[in-house]
């Protein structure tokens, strides 16, 4: 219903003088108050001579020409009579005017249950999920979540509870108000004050007889939050008053600032008060979510203050990525870290692109290469290796839920191979998505049809599609409107109508002899063979919204009803919309996932949670990457090259004094745990002992497995079970189980003791202790040991009675080091 708007508010330490002002202005410049209850709090903005702006709403004076028409108290304009007047606004020696027209002053305006009372219940949280809006309510009192079902709410308020919740004869005695103000015991604590606008509205609505106006009141057409995009404020003007205007379908407008809901995404950076005043606390970024009824808008603020001793040193940029990152770092007062070493780079880029450590020979050659283009050449080479396709295909298979249990062994293999081929051939991502969404037929013959086998019903495919390709967690809208975003229950079932005609039929197959070991005392058994599934689209079908019992038409976000004729496949219209070059979702979500894989966190993080309250940490960067991606044919390799070649990707993990507190603006590289499969393969590569997995050709690596092999090591390090389409299934946090696996688990111990491993090969080849130690360091860390490390390791081996065991200890210590198990 309302688009997310992003703007920056920056403030720098400077002396605020009225003489700095070139002019002031008021928004709105023209105001219409169409009843005696309408009021508005206009916003005053000062424009300084240096081009900066500041909020002067609370520092300005307001003088109406005709006080018989309006009165102004604390900046709030209220009608006092019919007519028109002009208002003089002063701030320092600057002034401006705005016009006010008051009409229908003699006509009483009842409180609107739909547009005011519901908002008044939402404002203090009465109908939130933690209070009476939970499915079971609280204390026998249940409201719809955030007021999504006002008709049911009115019945509960006026008829349930023996009518005690509302008392039209004595409104202040209503249980609703007495509990909310804690005049009688209330488990939810103090929720209302008698000075609150919400209290006044609820009291008046009750006093007017609890009228319902669901059929007669105008619906909300648009929510407006002022100021608009692009505002920059400088210290000491580090606050901003918001103005929230509701525009209704009949053309009327109401200031709902005092009954809107506000949430700051990071209160350590800035808070937002109940009256919509945003106040900065520290440098950084926040999103303020503004909610009124079903509409949600976000305003993103960036707060900047002077950092003692900070001086921008104009670091070089390799491409547009760096330019956009540097622009934000300069604004925030962060100096970027230096460039990582060649040893760090070759290790980092190999693990990120192909999921493997480089060989010792590859490392030696790269470190010895003095050509200035060796990093771009290495990137190009890695993107052409088959391991790249296998590894990135595996990460895609995680999200598409490629498992034997859901798809059968053969189906999973074919689906995975189809995904890998898409990556290998650099299939345009929009075509990949289109093939998935419009797939039908035999899941063995057309592997992309497994998308509908993994998603077992309409709800599953709806939620998966929206989460995977729009970055939205829409599941809660299945039962009620999304409490923190703009998605409604109608939206959920409208998207569901796109997929509701998909049919899934198992293809009959002949039984075959059971291949698993027989149970003791049992004879030979047979079972039906796991076979393919036929995915079809029915010519007819209806999607019913469970609350309203309304039949839903296939719906396209940002557009409306899908242009689908009788018998046509709505999935194709949805795919056309989703893969369009101007679509606001697909390209942004895709490049954000690529960025997160390479950088350790998304520009929007979590990567599948694009919502008003979770803004991008660098909106300009995300916009550029998405636009470049779509403009260049949804080319995944192009985006990878762009990011990998940037200085931002190639930063050191070492922080400097200015960026020590930064965790999301990419001033330095992020240290992160290596994912389960690359770490498992890294141990195999360092020790030169490969794992033999069942059901796949010899030499297949963990990073190349079609479905997740069940191993304690992989599970401990966060291997997902592929039960959902959420990136959050893959664990990334260190744990005790991981430490135990590395200390004495079979994945490490068996390889260390293998008679054919790297250590014993080097010993057989007659290598000296310093040579063996150096090769182990190169294999594990892509660098040679420092003089101190070499001396310590060789000294330990020299004094140990068993040279072979001592060298094994040295390698064990390397495999347990943070430098080995973390990406850096």
mmCIF file of C-alpha atoms in Angstrom, residues 336-508:
data_model
loop_
_atom_site.group_PDB
_atom_site.id
_atom_site.type_symbol
_atom_site.label_atom_id
_atom_site.label_comp_id
_atom_site.label_asym_id
_atom_site.label_seq_id
_atom_site.Cartn_x
_atom_site.Cartn_y
_atom_site.Cartn_z
ATOM 1 C CA UNK A 336 38.592 1.788 5.275
ATOM 2 C CA UNK A 337 41.150 -0.809 6.251
ATOM 3 C CA UNK A 338 44.049 -1.549 3.964
ATOM 4 C CA UNK A 339 44.229 -4.236 1.294
ATOM 5 C CA UNK A 340 44.631 -7.860 2.317
ATOM 6 C CA UNK A 341 47.895 -9.662 1.602
ATOM 7 C CA UNK A 342 48.313 -11.944 -1.384
ATOM 8 C CA UNK A 343 48.222 -14.938 0.986
ATOM 9 C CA UNK A 344 44.943 -13.774 2.473
ATOM 10 C CA UNK A 345 43.497 -13.013 -0.951
ATOM 11 C CA UNK A 346 44.254 -16.342 -2.617
ATOM 12 C CA UNK A 347 42.820 -18.232 0.350
ATOM 13 C CA UNK A 348 39.752 -16.016 0.633
ATOM 14 C CA UNK A 349 38.849 -15.984 -3.043
ATOM 15 C CA UNK A 350 39.334 -19.742 -3.457
ATOM 16 C CA UNK A 351 37.065 -20.532 -0.517
ATOM 17 C CA UNK A 352 34.428 -18.025 -1.642
ATOM 18 C CA UNK A 353 34.378 -18.946 -5.333
ATOM 19 C CA UNK A 354 35.144 -22.673 -5.536
ATOM 20 C CA UNK A 355 34.752 -23.717 -1.904
ATOM 21 C CA UNK A 356 38.277 -25.152 -1.783
ATOM 22 C CA UNK A 357 41.689 -24.173 -0.526
ATOM 23 C CA UNK A 358 44.284 -23.630 -3.249
ATOM 24 C CA UNK A 359 46.938 -26.294 -3.652
ATOM 25 C CA UNK A 360 50.431 -25.578 -2.364
ATOM 26 C CA UNK A 361 51.606 -25.291 -5.957
ATOM 27 C CA UNK A 362 48.890 -22.757 -6.787
ATOM 28 C CA UNK A 363 49.774 -20.722 -3.715
ATOM 29 C CA UNK A 364 53.499 -20.703 -4.432
ATOM 30 C CA UNK A 365 52.901 -19.626 -8.028
ATOM 31 C CA UNK A 366 50.535 -16.825 -7.048
ATOM 32 C CA UNK A 367 52.805 -15.480 -4.317
ATOM 33 C CA UNK A 368 55.758 -15.504 -6.717
ATOM 34 C CA UNK A 369 53.828 -13.715 -9.473
ATOM 35 C CA UNK A 370 54.714 -9.993 -9.553
ATOM 36 C CA UNK A 371 52.371 -8.957 -12.379
ATOM 37 C CA UNK A 372 49.888 -6.206 -11.405
ATOM 38 C CA UNK A 373 46.885 -8.040 -12.875
ATOM 39 C CA UNK A 374 47.345 -11.330 -11.074
ATOM 40 C CA UNK A 375 44.282 -10.904 -8.864
ATOM 41 C CA UNK A 376 41.832 -10.230 -11.726
ATOM 42 C CA UNK A 377 43.356 -13.137 -13.666
ATOM 43 C CA UNK A 378 42.923 -15.436 -10.681
ATOM 44 C CA UNK A 379 39.280 -14.367 -10.314
ATOM 45 C CA UNK A 380 38.591 -15.035 -13.991
ATOM 46 C CA UNK A 381 40.222 -18.442 -13.776
ATOM 47 C CA UNK A 382 38.271 -19.521 -10.706
ATOM 48 C CA UNK A 383 34.943 -18.547 -12.274
ATOM 49 C CA UNK A 384 35.637 -20.931 -15.165
ATOM 50 C CA UNK A 385 36.470 -23.937 -13.006
ATOM 51 C CA UNK A 386 33.930 -26.759 -12.649
ATOM 52 C CA UNK A 387 34.284 -26.521 -8.865
ATOM 53 C CA UNK A 388 32.732 -23.032 -9.025
ATOM 54 C CA UNK A 389 29.561 -24.367 -10.626
ATOM 55 C CA UNK A 390 29.373 -27.302 -8.219
ATOM 56 C CA UNK A 391 29.857 -25.167 -5.113
ATOM 57 C CA UNK A 392 27.510 -22.323 -6.036
ATOM 58 C CA UNK A 393 25.037 -24.885 -7.349
ATOM 59 C CA UNK A 394 25.142 -26.578 -3.963
ATOM 60 C CA UNK A 395 24.375 -23.319 -2.165
ATOM 61 C CA UNK A 396 21.419 -22.802 -4.514
ATOM 62 C CA UNK A 397 20.307 -26.379 -3.855
ATOM 63 C CA UNK A 398 20.219 -25.582 -0.127
ATOM 64 C CA UNK A 399 17.531 -22.972 -0.731
ATOM 65 C CA UNK A 400 15.616 -25.072 -3.264
ATOM 66 C CA UNK A 401 15.430 -27.946 -0.755
ATOM 67 C CA UNK A 402 17.120 -30.611 -2.838
ATOM 68 C CA UNK A 403 16.866 -33.748 -0.676
ATOM 69 C CA UNK A 404 16.424 -37.440 -1.320
ATOM 70 C CA UNK A 405 13.555 -37.568 1.138
ATOM 71 C CA UNK A 406 11.499 -35.000 -0.759
ATOM 72 C CA UNK A 407 12.528 -35.696 -4.340
ATOM 73 C CA UNK A 408 13.858 -39.302 -4.363
ATOM 74 C CA UNK A 409 17.532 -40.061 -4.897
ATOM 75 C CA UNK A 410 17.276 -39.913 -8.671
ATOM 76 C CA UNK A 411 15.125 -36.798 -8.660
ATOM 77 C CA UNK A 412 17.513 -34.992 -6.320
ATOM 78 C CA UNK A 413 20.516 -35.928 -8.471
ATOM 79 C CA UNK A 414 18.887 -34.679 -11.663
ATOM 80 C CA UNK A 415 17.642 -31.484 -10.019
ATOM 81 C CA UNK A 416 21.100 -30.730 -8.601
ATOM 82 C CA UNK A 417 22.779 -31.397 -11.952
ATOM 83 C CA UNK A 418 20.303 -29.059 -13.655
ATOM 84 C CA UNK A 419 21.093 -26.339 -11.093
ATOM 85 C CA UNK A 420 24.857 -26.847 -11.510
ATOM 86 C CA UNK A 421 24.575 -26.641 -15.285
ATOM 87 C CA UNK A 422 22.662 -23.388 -14.931
ATOM 88 C CA UNK A 423 25.550 -21.965 -12.887
ATOM 89 C CA UNK A 424 28.246 -23.433 -15.166
ATOM 90 C CA UNK A 425 26.670 -22.013 -18.340
ATOM 91 C CA UNK A 426 26.011 -18.690 -16.605
ATOM 92 C CA UNK A 427 22.347 -18.946 -17.512
ATOM 93 C CA UNK A 428 20.747 -15.520 -17.003
ATOM 94 C CA UNK A 429 19.226 -15.612 -13.550
ATOM 95 C CA UNK A 430 15.855 -14.338 -14.729
ATOM 96 C CA UNK A 431 15.587 -17.306 -17.096
ATOM 97 C CA UNK A 432 16.574 -19.681 -14.312
ATOM 98 C CA UNK A 433 13.784 -18.287 -12.127
ATOM 99 C CA UNK A 434 11.280 -18.376 -14.977
ATOM 100 C CA UNK A 435 12.052 -22.045 -15.683
ATOM 101 C CA UNK A 436 11.467 -22.881 -12.037
ATOM 102 C CA UNK A 437 8.211 -20.979 -11.648
ATOM 103 C CA UNK A 438 6.607 -22.175 -14.902
ATOM 104 C CA UNK A 439 7.910 -25.759 -14.763
ATOM 105 C CA UNK A 440 5.623 -28.723 -15.365
ATOM 106 C CA UNK A 441 5.854 -32.324 -16.483
ATOM 107 C CA UNK A 442 7.795 -35.356 -15.238
ATOM 108 C CA UNK A 443 10.248 -34.384 -12.476
ATOM 109 C CA UNK A 444 12.878 -36.769 -13.869
ATOM 110 C CA UNK A 445 12.564 -35.614 -17.454
ATOM 111 C CA UNK A 446 12.164 -31.938 -16.550
ATOM 112 C CA UNK A 447 14.220 -31.465 -13.352
ATOM 113 C CA UNK A 448 13.073 -27.884 -12.772
ATOM 114 C CA UNK A 449 9.588 -29.268 -12.025
ATOM 115 C CA UNK A 450 11.048 -30.541 -8.749
ATOM 116 C CA UNK A 451 10.500 -27.007 -7.489
ATOM 117 C CA UNK A 452 6.859 -27.978 -7.034
ATOM 118 C CA UNK A 453 7.692 -31.366 -5.580
ATOM 119 C CA UNK A 454 9.920 -29.825 -2.886
ATOM 120 C CA UNK A 455 7.184 -27.295 -2.103
ATOM 121 C CA UNK A 456 4.414 -29.722 -1.269
ATOM 122 C CA UNK A 457 1.356 -27.448 -1.411
ATOM 123 C CA UNK A 458 0.140 -23.987 -2.347
ATOM 124 C CA UNK A 459 1.123 -22.366 0.945
ATOM 125 C CA UNK A 460 4.603 -23.854 0.777
ATOM 126 C CA UNK A 461 5.259 -22.707 -2.790
ATOM 127 C CA UNK A 462 3.817 -19.260 -2.062
ATOM 128 C CA UNK A 463 6.040 -18.707 0.954
ATOM 129 C CA UNK A 464 9.120 -20.205 -0.733
ATOM 130 C CA UNK A 465 8.736 -18.150 -3.897
ATOM 131 C CA UNK A 466 8.252 -14.874 -2.078
ATOM 132 C CA UNK A 467 11.136 -15.565 0.312
ATOM 133 C CA UNK A 468 13.571 -16.814 -2.340
ATOM 134 C CA UNK A 469 12.959 -14.294 -5.100
ATOM 135 C CA UNK A 470 11.384 -11.296 -3.358
ATOM 136 C CA UNK A 471 13.280 -11.492 -0.069
ATOM 137 C CA UNK A 472 10.096 -11.321 1.990
ATOM 138 C CA UNK A 473 9.064 -13.542 4.892
ATOM 139 C CA UNK A 474 5.364 -13.512 4.217
ATOM 140 C CA UNK A 475 4.309 -16.591 6.202
ATOM 141 C CA UNK A 476 2.692 -14.650 9.043
ATOM 142 C CA UNK A 477 0.313 -12.994 6.548
ATOM 143 C CA UNK A 478 -1.295 -16.400 6.098
ATOM 144 C CA UNK A 479 -3.266 -15.851 9.301
ATOM 145 C CA UNK A 480 -3.252 -12.068 9.689
ATOM 146 C CA UNK A 481 -1.785 -8.928 8.164
ATOM 147 C CA UNK A 482 1.977 -8.702 8.592
ATOM 148 C CA UNK A 483 2.587 -6.851 11.886
ATOM 149 C CA UNK A 484 5.781 -5.093 10.733
ATOM 150 C CA UNK A 485 5.448 -4.776 6.977
ATOM 151 C CA UNK A 486 2.914 -3.864 4.327
ATOM 152 C CA UNK A 487 1.864 -7.419 3.403
ATOM 153 C CA UNK A 488 -1.766 -8.252 4.111
ATOM 154 C CA UNK A 489 -3.710 -11.477 4.327
ATOM 155 C CA UNK A 490 -5.306 -10.630 0.993
ATOM 156 C CA UNK A 491 -1.830 -10.255 -0.523
ATOM 157 C CA UNK A 492 -0.852 -13.699 0.757
ATOM 158 C CA UNK A 493 -3.835 -15.460 -0.770
ATOM 159 C CA UNK A 494 -3.659 -13.347 -3.934
ATOM 160 C CA UNK A 495 -0.115 -14.614 -4.544
ATOM 161 C CA UNK A 496 -1.286 -18.077 -3.494
ATOM 162 C CA UNK A 497 -3.916 -17.940 -6.250
ATOM 163 C CA UNK A 498 -1.052 -17.814 -8.763
ATOM 164 C CA UNK A 499 0.037 -21.315 -7.715
ATOM 165 C CA UNK A 500 -3.194 -22.854 -6.481
ATOM 166 C CA UNK A 501 -3.922 -24.764 -9.684
ATOM 167 C CA UNK A 502 -0.648 -26.683 -9.605
ATOM 168 C CA UNK A 503 -1.338 -30.412 -9.280
ATOM 169 C CA UNK A 504 1.122 -33.063 -8.120
ATOM 170 C CA UNK A 505 0.576 -36.702 -9.131
ATOM 171 C CA UNK A 506 2.974 -39.571 -8.463
ATOM 172 C CA UNK A 507 3.921 -41.564 -11.557
ATOM 173 C CA UNK A 508 3.184 -45.281 -10.912
#
